[in-house]
Short mmCIF file of C-alpha atoms and ligand atoms in Angstrom, two decimals:
data_model
loop_
_atom_site.label_atom_id
_atom_site.label_comp_id
_atom_site.label_asym_id
_atom_site.label_seq_id
_atom_site.Cartn_x
_atom_site.Cartn_y
_atom_site.Cartn_z
CA MET A 1127 117.75 68.49 168.49
CA GLU A 1128 121.14 69.10 168.35
CA TYR A 1129 122.28 72.22 170.38
CA GLU A 1130 119.17 72.41 172.26
CA GLU A 1131 120.63 72.77 175.46
CA ARG A 1132 122.78 75.74 174.34
CA TYR A 1133 119.74 77.66 173.47
CA LEU A 1134 118.23 77.28 177.24
CA HIS A 1135 119.09 80.04 179.64
CA LEU A 1136 116.16 79.07 182.10
CA ASN A 1137 116.42 80.80 185.37
CA GLU A 1138 119.15 83.18 184.01
CA ARG A 1139 118.93 86.87 184.36
CA ILE A 1140 118.34 88.56 181.07
CA ASP A 1141 119.31 92.19 180.30
CA VAL A 1142 115.93 93.66 179.03
CA ASP A 1143 117.79 96.69 177.73
CA SER A 1144 119.50 94.70 175.17
CA HIS A 1145 116.93 91.97 174.24
CA VAL A 1146 113.40 92.06 172.17
CA ILE A 1147 111.56 89.83 174.54
CA CYS A 1148 108.85 87.82 172.92
CA LYS A 1149 106.30 85.28 174.56
CA TYR A 1150 104.92 82.20 172.21
CA LYS A 1151 102.04 80.10 173.06
CA VAL A 1152 103.01 76.35 171.76
CA THR A 1153 101.01 73.44 170.82
CA THR A 1154 103.49 70.55 170.40
CA ASP A 1155 104.04 66.85 171.02
CA MET A 1156 107.37 67.67 171.82
CA LYS A 1157 109.03 68.69 174.89
CA MET A 1158 108.40 72.52 175.38
CA THR A 1159 111.97 72.97 175.97
CA THR A 1160 112.63 71.34 172.74
CA ALA A 1161 110.05 73.23 170.86
CA ALA A 1162 111.33 76.67 172.38
CA ALA A 1163 114.74 75.93 171.44
CA ALA A 1164 113.60 75.17 168.04
CA ILE A 1165 111.97 78.65 167.61
CA ALA A 1166 115.04 80.28 169.10
CA THR A 1167 117.33 78.88 166.57
CA GLU A 1168 115.30 79.08 163.54
CA GLN A 1169 114.66 82.70 164.33
CA SER A 1170 118.11 83.56 165.02
CA THR A 1171 121.58 81.88 164.32
CA GLY A 1172 120.80 78.41 163.39
CA THR A 1173 118.54 76.11 161.08
CA TRP A 1174 117.96 72.49 161.75
CA THR A 1175 121.00 70.91 162.22
CA LYS A 1176 124.59 71.72 163.52
CA LEU A 1177 126.59 74.08 161.22
CA SER A 1178 130.21 74.08 160.12
CA THR A 1179 130.15 77.99 159.81
CA LEU A 1180 128.36 78.67 163.26
CA ASN A 1181 131.32 79.64 165.48
CA GLU A 1182 131.40 79.95 169.13
CA ASP A 1183 131.53 83.74 169.20
CA ASN A 1184 128.69 84.53 166.73
CA PHE A 1185 126.48 81.74 168.47
CA LEU A 1186 126.92 83.38 171.95
CA LYS A 1187 126.30 86.83 170.58
CA ARG A 1188 123.65 86.31 168.13
CA SER A 1189 121.17 83.40 169.16
CA GLY A 1190 117.87 83.81 170.65
CA LYS A 1191 117.70 82.46 174.22
CA VAL A 1192 115.01 80.92 175.86
CA THR A 1193 114.46 82.32 179.04
CA ALA A 1194 111.44 80.60 180.55
CA ILE A 1195 108.87 77.98 179.87
CA ASP A 1196 105.56 78.55 181.74
CA GLY A 1197 103.21 75.59 180.93
CA ASN A 1198 102.80 76.01 177.09
CA VAL A 1199 104.14 79.59 176.64
CA ALA A 1200 108.07 80.07 176.04
CA THR A 1201 109.80 83.33 176.50
CA ILE A 1202 112.44 83.95 173.99
CA ALA A 1203 114.77 86.91 174.08
CA PHE A 1204 116.64 88.18 170.88
CA PRO A 1205 119.66 90.11 171.08
CA VAL A 1206 119.13 93.59 169.94
CA GLU A 1207 121.92 93.83 167.62
CA ASP A 1208 120.11 91.21 165.69
CA PHE A 1209 117.93 93.89 164.45
CA SER A 1210 118.37 96.20 161.64
CA LEU A 1211 116.23 99.15 162.12
CA ASP A 1212 118.00 101.76 159.47
CA ILE A 1213 117.76 99.29 156.61
CA GLY A 1214 114.97 96.57 157.59
CA GLY A 1215 112.93 98.40 159.73
CA VAL A 1216 109.52 96.91 161.13
CA PRO A 1217 109.67 94.16 158.36
CA GLN A 1218 112.81 92.81 159.51
CA ILE A 1219 111.79 92.68 163.04
CA LEU A 1220 108.60 90.76 162.03
CA SER A 1221 110.75 88.35 160.17
CA ILE A 1222 112.48 87.61 163.34
CA ILE A 1223 109.64 87.81 166.14
CA ALA A 1224 107.12 86.36 163.76
CA GLY A 1225 108.77 84.71 160.82
CA ASN A 1226 109.56 81.15 159.72
CA LEU A 1227 108.54 79.76 162.97
CA PHE A 1228 104.81 79.58 162.27
CA GLY A 1229 105.53 77.15 159.54
CA LEU A 1230 107.89 74.49 161.39
CA ASP A 1231 106.32 71.15 161.12
CA ALA A 1232 107.30 70.05 164.57
CA LEU A 1233 104.81 72.60 166.03
CA GLN A 1234 101.22 72.15 165.64
CA ALA A 1235 100.43 75.46 166.39
CA VAL A 1236 102.22 78.72 167.80
CA ARG A 1237 101.25 82.14 168.74
CA LEU A 1238 103.28 85.10 169.29
CA GLU A 1239 101.22 86.68 172.39
CA GLU A 1240 103.40 89.53 173.30
CA VAL A 1241 106.55 91.40 172.59
CA VAL A 1242 108.29 93.87 174.59
CA PHE A 1243 111.53 96.12 172.93
CA PRO A 1244 114.33 97.42 174.76
CA LYS A 1245 114.25 101.32 175.23
CA SER A 1246 117.07 101.64 172.84
CA MET A 1247 114.95 100.29 169.81
CA LEU A 1248 111.77 102.03 170.94
CA ARG A 1249 113.88 105.44 170.80
CA GLU A 1250 114.48 104.83 166.75
CA PHE A 1251 110.78 105.51 166.30
CA LYS A 1252 108.76 108.47 166.71
CA GLY A 1253 105.28 107.49 167.27
CA PRO A 1254 102.19 109.48 166.34
CA LYS A 1255 102.50 113.08 165.53
CA TYR A 1256 99.02 113.94 166.99
CA GLY A 1257 97.58 110.76 168.79
CA ILE A 1258 94.51 111.37 171.27
CA ASP A 1259 95.46 114.91 172.46
CA GLY A 1260 96.27 116.18 169.13
CA MET A 1261 93.18 114.89 167.61
CA ARG A 1262 90.96 116.15 170.58
CA SER A 1263 92.48 119.65 170.21
CA MET A 1264 92.00 119.72 166.18
CA LEU A 1265 88.04 118.48 166.79
CA LYS A 1266 87.78 120.79 169.88
CA ARG A 1267 86.61 117.77 171.93
CA PRO A 1268 88.33 117.52 175.16
CA THR A 1269 86.83 114.92 177.22
CA LYS A 1270 84.09 113.07 175.48
CA PRO A 1271 84.69 109.93 173.09
CA LEU A 1272 85.11 110.87 169.38
CA VAL A 1273 81.79 109.73 167.52
CA GLY A 1274 82.09 108.76 163.80
CA THR A 1275 80.94 106.78 161.00
CA ILE A 1276 82.08 104.90 158.19
CA VAL A 1277 80.76 105.76 155.03
CA LYS A 1278 78.22 102.94 153.74
CA PRO A 1279 77.54 101.27 151.45
CA LYS A 1280 81.32 100.34 151.53
CA ILE A 1281 81.53 101.03 147.87
CA GLY A 1282 79.24 102.40 145.44
CA LEU A 1283 78.30 105.75 146.31
CA THR A 1284 79.47 108.77 143.98
CA PRO A 1285 81.86 111.38 145.35
CA LYS A 1286 78.76 113.72 145.73
CA GLU A 1287 76.55 111.16 147.46
CA THR A 1288 79.63 110.68 149.79
CA ALA A 1289 80.06 114.01 150.63
CA GLU A 1290 76.24 114.57 151.26
CA TYR A 1291 76.63 111.58 153.87
CA VAL A 1292 79.77 113.10 155.62
CA TYR A 1293 77.65 116.54 155.44
CA GLU A 1294 74.59 114.57 157.20
CA ALA A 1295 76.74 113.02 159.50
CA GLY A 1296 78.66 116.34 160.74
CA MET A 1297 75.02 118.06 160.74
CA GLY A 1298 74.10 115.13 163.44
CA GLY A 1299 77.11 115.95 165.52
CA LEU A 1300 79.68 113.38 164.35
CA THR A 1301 83.29 114.30 164.81
CA ASN A 1302 84.64 111.67 162.47
CA GLY A 1303 83.89 110.18 159.43
CA LYS A 1304 86.06 107.68 157.38
CA ASP A 1305 86.17 105.97 153.83
CA ASP A 1306 85.57 102.36 154.02
CA GLU A 1307 88.74 99.86 153.47
CA THR A 1308 87.79 98.71 150.17
CA LEU A 1309 87.22 102.23 148.76
CA SER A 1310 90.16 103.67 147.03
CA ASN A 1311 90.13 105.27 143.18
CA GLN A 1312 87.55 103.31 141.72
CA LYS A 1313 85.85 105.09 138.44
CA PHE A 1314 82.47 105.56 140.19
CA CYS A 1315 84.25 107.52 143.17
CA PRO A 1316 87.63 108.81 142.19
CA LEU A 1317 89.87 109.99 145.06
CA ILE A 1318 90.54 113.44 144.27
CA ASP A 1319 86.65 114.25 143.38
CA ARG A 1320 85.62 112.40 146.65
CA THR A 1321 88.39 114.20 148.78
CA GLU A 1322 87.37 117.58 147.32
CA ALA A 1323 83.59 116.83 147.78
CA ILE A 1324 83.86 115.93 151.31
CA ALA A 1325 86.18 118.85 152.32
CA ASP A 1326 83.46 121.17 150.99
CA ALA A 1327 81.00 119.06 152.83
CA ILE A 1328 83.14 119.59 156.11
CA ASP A 1329 83.50 123.32 155.43
CA ARG A 1330 79.60 123.66 154.96
CA VAL A 1331 78.94 122.04 158.44
CA LYS A 1332 81.56 124.34 159.89
CA SER A 1333 80.08 127.44 158.37
CA GLU A 1334 76.80 126.65 159.13
CA THR A 1335 76.97 125.41 162.75
CA GLY A 1336 80.67 125.85 163.84
CA HIS A 1337 80.80 122.00 164.28
CA VAL A 1338 84.22 120.66 163.52
CA MET A 1339 84.76 117.16 162.18
CA MET A 1340 87.45 115.33 160.09
CA HIS A 1341 87.20 112.68 157.45
CA ALA A 1342 89.97 109.97 156.86
CA ILE A 1343 90.44 109.60 153.05
CA ASN A 1344 91.87 105.85 152.45
CA VAL A 1345 95.20 106.23 150.88
CA SER A 1346 96.05 102.32 151.11
CA THR A 1347 98.09 101.77 148.20
CA ASN A 1348 101.29 100.27 146.79
CA GLY A 1349 104.67 101.19 148.54
CA HIS A 1350 106.09 103.01 145.89
CA GLN A 1351 102.99 105.44 145.80
CA VAL A 1352 101.73 105.96 149.32
CA LEU A 1353 103.46 109.24 149.92
CA GLU A 1354 102.39 110.66 146.59
CA VAL A 1355 98.48 109.55 147.02
CA ALA A 1356 98.76 110.92 150.76
CA GLU A 1357 100.33 114.26 149.21
CA MET A 1358 97.56 114.50 146.81
CA ALA A 1359 94.54 113.60 149.02
CA GLN A 1360 95.98 116.39 151.57
CA ASP A 1361 96.43 118.74 148.56
CA HIS A 1362 92.86 118.32 147.72
CA GLY A 1363 91.65 119.12 151.20
CA ALA A 1364 91.79 115.83 153.29
CA THR A 1365 91.43 116.29 156.93
CA GLU A 1366 93.00 112.89 157.98
CA LEU A 1367 94.40 109.86 156.24
CA MET A 1368 93.52 106.06 156.63
CA VAL A 1369 95.91 103.18 155.94
CA ASP A 1370 95.14 99.72 155.98
CA VAL A 1371 98.13 98.75 158.00
CA LEU A 1372 98.36 94.78 157.43
CA THR A 1373 97.56 94.84 153.80
CA CYS A 1374 100.15 97.81 153.21
CA GLY A 1375 102.54 97.13 155.66
CA PHE A 1376 103.86 99.12 158.72
CA GLY A 1377 106.15 101.08 156.49
CA ALA A 1378 103.17 102.84 154.90
CA ILE A 1379 102.15 104.33 158.17
CA GLN A 1380 105.87 105.18 159.13
CA VAL A 1381 106.72 106.94 155.81
CA LEU A 1382 103.41 109.28 156.33
CA ALA A 1383 103.78 110.07 160.05
CA GLU A 1384 107.61 110.76 159.45
CA ASP A 1385 107.38 112.79 156.30
CA PRO A 1386 107.54 116.50 157.04
CA SER A 1387 105.09 117.29 154.24
CA ILE A 1388 102.32 115.46 155.70
CA LYS A 1389 100.49 117.34 158.35
CA LEU A 1390 97.47 115.14 158.96
CA PRO A 1391 96.53 112.44 161.50
CA ILE A 1392 96.62 108.81 160.41
CA HIS A 1393 93.71 106.65 161.19
CA VAL A 1394 95.09 102.83 160.98
CA HIS A 1395 92.46 100.12 159.84
CA ARG A 1396 93.60 96.52 160.44
CA THR A 1397 91.74 94.79 157.83
CA MET A 1398 93.01 91.17 157.51
CA HIS A 1399 94.08 90.99 160.94
CA GLY A 1400 91.45 88.29 161.76
CA ALA A 1401 93.57 85.90 159.41
CA MET A 1402 96.50 86.31 162.00
CA THR A 1403 94.86 87.38 165.40
CA ARG A 1404 91.59 85.19 165.57
CA ASN A 1405 93.00 81.67 166.14
CA PRO A 1406 93.81 81.62 170.00
CA GLU A 1407 96.48 78.96 169.43
CA HIS A 1408 98.06 80.24 166.21
CA GLY A 1409 99.27 83.31 164.72
CA ILE A 1410 100.14 86.74 166.04
CA SER A 1411 97.97 88.66 168.72
CA MET A 1412 96.63 92.06 167.83
CA ASN A 1413 98.70 93.71 170.94
CA VAL A 1414 101.81 92.98 168.84
CA PHE A 1415 100.28 94.82 165.99
CA ALA A 1416 99.04 97.37 168.22
CA THR A 1417 102.51 98.08 169.63
CA LEU A 1418 104.10 98.21 166.08
CA ALA A 1419 101.27 100.68 165.00
CA ARG A 1420 102.25 103.05 167.92
CA MET A 1421 105.95 102.82 167.38
CA VAL A 1422 105.57 103.70 163.33
CA GLY A 1423 103.17 106.62 164.32
CA GLY A 1424 99.37 105.66 163.90
CA ASP A 1425 97.09 108.28 165.49
CA ALA A 1426 93.91 106.23 165.72
CA LEU A 1427 93.87 102.42 165.65
CA HIS A 1428 91.03 99.79 165.56
CA VAL A 1429 91.30 97.89 168.64
CA GLY A 1430 87.89 95.82 168.35
CA THR A 1431 84.54 96.43 170.20
CA PHE A 1432 85.35 94.48 173.37
CA GLY A 1433 83.10 91.67 172.71
CA VAL A 1434 80.14 93.82 171.90
CA GLY A 1435 80.18 94.31 168.21
CA LYS A 1436 79.85 92.04 165.05
CA MET A 1437 83.56 91.15 164.77
CA LYS A 1438 85.23 88.51 166.79
CA GLY A 1439 86.87 89.71 169.75
CA SER A 1440 86.73 89.66 173.64
CA ALA A 1441 86.47 92.32 176.49
CA GLU A 1442 89.91 91.11 177.65
CA GLU A 1443 91.72 90.78 174.31
CA ASP A 1444 90.63 94.30 173.24
CA LEU A 1445 91.19 96.02 176.48
CA ALA A 1446 94.94 94.77 176.11
CA ASN A 1447 94.97 96.28 172.67
CA LYS A 1448 93.69 99.69 174.04
CA ASP A 1449 96.04 99.28 176.84
CA ILE A 1450 98.90 99.30 174.21
CA CYS A 1451 97.27 102.61 172.77
CA LEU A 1452 97.48 104.19 176.06
CA THR A 1453 100.47 102.82 177.95
CA LYS A 1454 103.14 105.06 179.48
CA ASN A 1455 105.56 102.18 178.82
CA LEU A 1456 105.96 103.11 175.27
CA PRO A 1457 107.58 106.76 174.92
CA TYR A 1458 105.08 107.95 172.44
CA LYS A 1459 102.05 110.11 172.50
CA ARG A 1460 98.82 108.17 173.06
CA VAL A 1461 96.98 106.60 170.08
CA MET A 1462 93.32 106.96 169.93
CA PRO A 1463 91.84 103.57 170.32
CA VAL A 1464 88.77 103.22 167.81
CA ALA A 1465 85.93 100.74 168.67
CA SER A 1466 84.44 99.84 165.08
CA GLY A 1467 82.38 96.90 163.54
CA GLY A 1468 78.44 96.53 164.25
CA VAL A 1469 78.55 99.27 166.40
CA HIS A 1470 75.01 101.13 167.12
CA PRO A 1471 73.86 103.54 169.62
CA GLY A 1472 72.51 100.82 171.55
CA MET A 1473 76.16 99.54 172.56
CA ILE A 1474 77.65 103.02 173.61
CA LYS A 1475 77.07 102.99 177.20
CA LYS A 1476 78.44 99.20 177.48
CA LEU A 1477 81.52 100.50 175.51
CA VAL A 1478 82.10 103.44 177.59
CA ASP A 1479 81.79 101.69 180.76
CA LEU A 1480 84.10 98.87 179.57
CA ALA A 1481 86.85 100.86 178.12
CA GLY A 1482 86.41 104.82 179.15
CA LEU A 1483 86.15 108.02 177.45
CA ASP A 1484 89.16 108.06 175.31
CA LEU A 1485 87.65 105.87 172.58
CA GLN A 1486 86.75 106.81 169.02
CA MET A 1487 83.05 105.21 168.49
CA GLN A 1488 82.43 104.28 165.04
CA ALA A 1489 79.36 103.15 163.53
CA GLY A 1490 78.69 102.57 159.79
CA GLY A 1491 75.35 100.63 159.37
CA GLY A 1492 74.60 102.10 162.89
CA VAL A 1493 74.28 105.49 161.46
CA SER A 1494 73.09 104.80 157.97
CA GLY A 1495 70.52 102.08 158.80
CA HIS A 1496 68.74 104.60 161.17
CA PRO A 1497 65.20 105.00 160.27
CA GLY A 1498 66.01 108.95 160.31
CA GLY A 1499 68.56 108.69 157.61
CA VAL A 1500 72.36 109.48 158.23
CA ARG A 1501 71.35 112.46 160.14
CA GLY A 1502 69.22 110.57 162.34
CA GLY A 1503 71.60 108.07 162.96
CA ALA A 1504 74.38 110.63 163.61
CA LYS A 1505 72.32 112.41 166.18
CA ALA A 1506 71.40 109.00 167.91
CA MET A 1507 75.38 108.07 168.07
CA SER A 1508 76.09 111.58 169.50
CA GLN A 1509 73.12 111.51 171.83
CA ALA A 1510 74.27 107.81 172.96
CA VAL A 1511 77.57 109.26 173.65
CA ASP A 1512 76.54 112.41 175.37
CA ALA A 1513 74.35 109.94 177.82
CA ALA A 1514 77.31 107.52 178.33
CA ALA A 1515 79.85 110.33 179.05
CA ALA A 1516 77.37 111.86 181.72
CA GLY A 1517 76.57 108.43 183.05
CA ILE A 1518 73.02 108.35 182.11
CA GLU A 1519 71.34 105.11 180.95
CA LEU A 1520 70.49 105.16 177.24
CA ASP A 1521 66.80 104.27 177.96
CA VAL A 1522 66.53 107.31 180.50
CA TYR A 1523 68.21 109.62 177.80
CA ALA A 1524 66.22 108.34 175.11
CA LYS A 1525 62.93 109.77 176.72
CA ASP A 1526 63.89 113.11 175.65
CA HIS A 1527 65.97 112.41 172.79
CA LYS A 1528 63.81 110.93 169.73
CA GLU A 1529 66.64 109.67 167.38
CA LEU A 1530 68.36 107.43 170.16
CA ALA A 1531 64.89 106.15 171.09
CA GLN A 1532 64.27 105.20 167.43
CA ALA A 1533 67.65 103.68 167.16
CA LEU A 1534 67.11 101.76 170.56
CA GLN A 1535 63.76 100.43 169.26
CA LYS A 1536 65.45 99.38 165.93
CA TRP A 1537 68.65 97.72 167.16
CA GLY A 1538 67.90 97.25 170.97
CA SER A 1539 70.92 97.87 173.48
CA ALA A 1540 73.66 95.95 174.40
C1 CAP W 2039 82.60 98.75 160.39
C2 CAP W 2039 83.70 98.64 159.39
C3 CAP W 2039 84.93 98.22 159.69
C4 CAP W 2039 85.11 96.88 160.71
C5 CAP W 2039 86.37 96.17 160.86
C6 CAP W 2039 83.00 97.39 158.43
O1 CAP W 2039 81.30 98.69 159.57
O2 CAP W 2039 83.97 99.50 158.40
O3 CAP W 2039 85.67 97.82 158.64
O4 CAP W 2039 84.66 97.52 162.09
O5 CAP W 2039 86.64 95.46 162.16
O6 CAP W 2039 83.19 97.65 157.10
O7 CAP W 2039 82.62 96.32 158.99
P1 CAP W 2039 79.93 98.89 160.46
P2 CAP W 2039 87.76 95.72 163.07
O8 CAP W 2039 79.90 99.94 161.56
O9 CAP W 2039 78.79 98.85 159.45
O10 CAP W 2039 79.96 97.32 161.03
O11 CAP W 2039 87.83 97.37 163.43
O12 CAP W 2039 87.46 95.08 164.33
O13 CAP W 2039 88.96 95.42 162.19
MG1 MG W 2040 85.07 99.03 157.09
#
């Protein structure tokens, strides 16, 4: 490759305050230095050949630098001035750190494993409005894991049926409910009718028992509509909003988190992430998406089930996602990590042992598939969380808790 050696800055000290530093795992027949230089040039100043227009000054200032090669992992530092946050934002960040490089024919596969932003760039984002502490305080739940459900079936229930589900879930002790990612404003369950009915159900739970819960209304939509739809949901009594971050884009979260008219926490769903995160050799690691989701202001984020539930993932990978939600290295409120996907009461102790108490457990089928119905399932989930938070084995706790015993009998324990 022409110019290859000029992109190599191995063993040089790179100023971490003026670069975005990315690690790429590369599968290639080429020398790793050549492959890494190909990524650095494609994603910064260059293209595939020497250019008459690339002068010494802009080359030195603007080009990505390969700063380390460790086995098949290349570290590339991109100058902070290559990024345009006022106009461009996260879409432009992604098109540098995770853009054309995935299609380079010379690489069989490449995966963006990690990104570290300099403080100056992090300061341009505000992070979550509420995060873990804000959500805990709204829900009057200072230490135990939050415990929630996804209304199932995913689609098909009417607003009244959906609200009845949420009411039963609240009466069974759940702190959180949420729409599923494919529920929007279909004729069988219009968003306004559903939002109002659910708000009423949540009020009924509160007035009958004092128990507080929230339910995230899915406001995922086109870019030009998201603020309007979120305001509409809020005006009709929504207590939380949900956005599918990868189908809508990170800007959808940012506009809701930063707009002063929106007062609700934002639950970040990651539907479609498997297309990019699942292949260990190619794509984008979930921890990159978690970093961006926290920067733009998500309050709760799906991080996986630590290798326990129905979706592909591992304890190691999902703990790394959770760490991004909590790390003090990012100057924002902490994001509530959400464990969802095939969760049922028998998994809760294992999830808490693996990931701790700052977690939102969430079960759809694991609540509404319970023999005692939604209320029975909600009670079983709540009992499992209580047991796990107190360090008690589920089978021991189940001796005095009928609903948990029924759940363990139906689904076993992890
Ligand atoms: C869980 C869920 C979530 C998945 C997505 C579902 O339902 O609502 O969308 O958790 O996975 O539809 O599958 P169940 P992830 O509890 O019934 O499985 O959080 O890994 O993106
Ligand atoms: Mg779902």
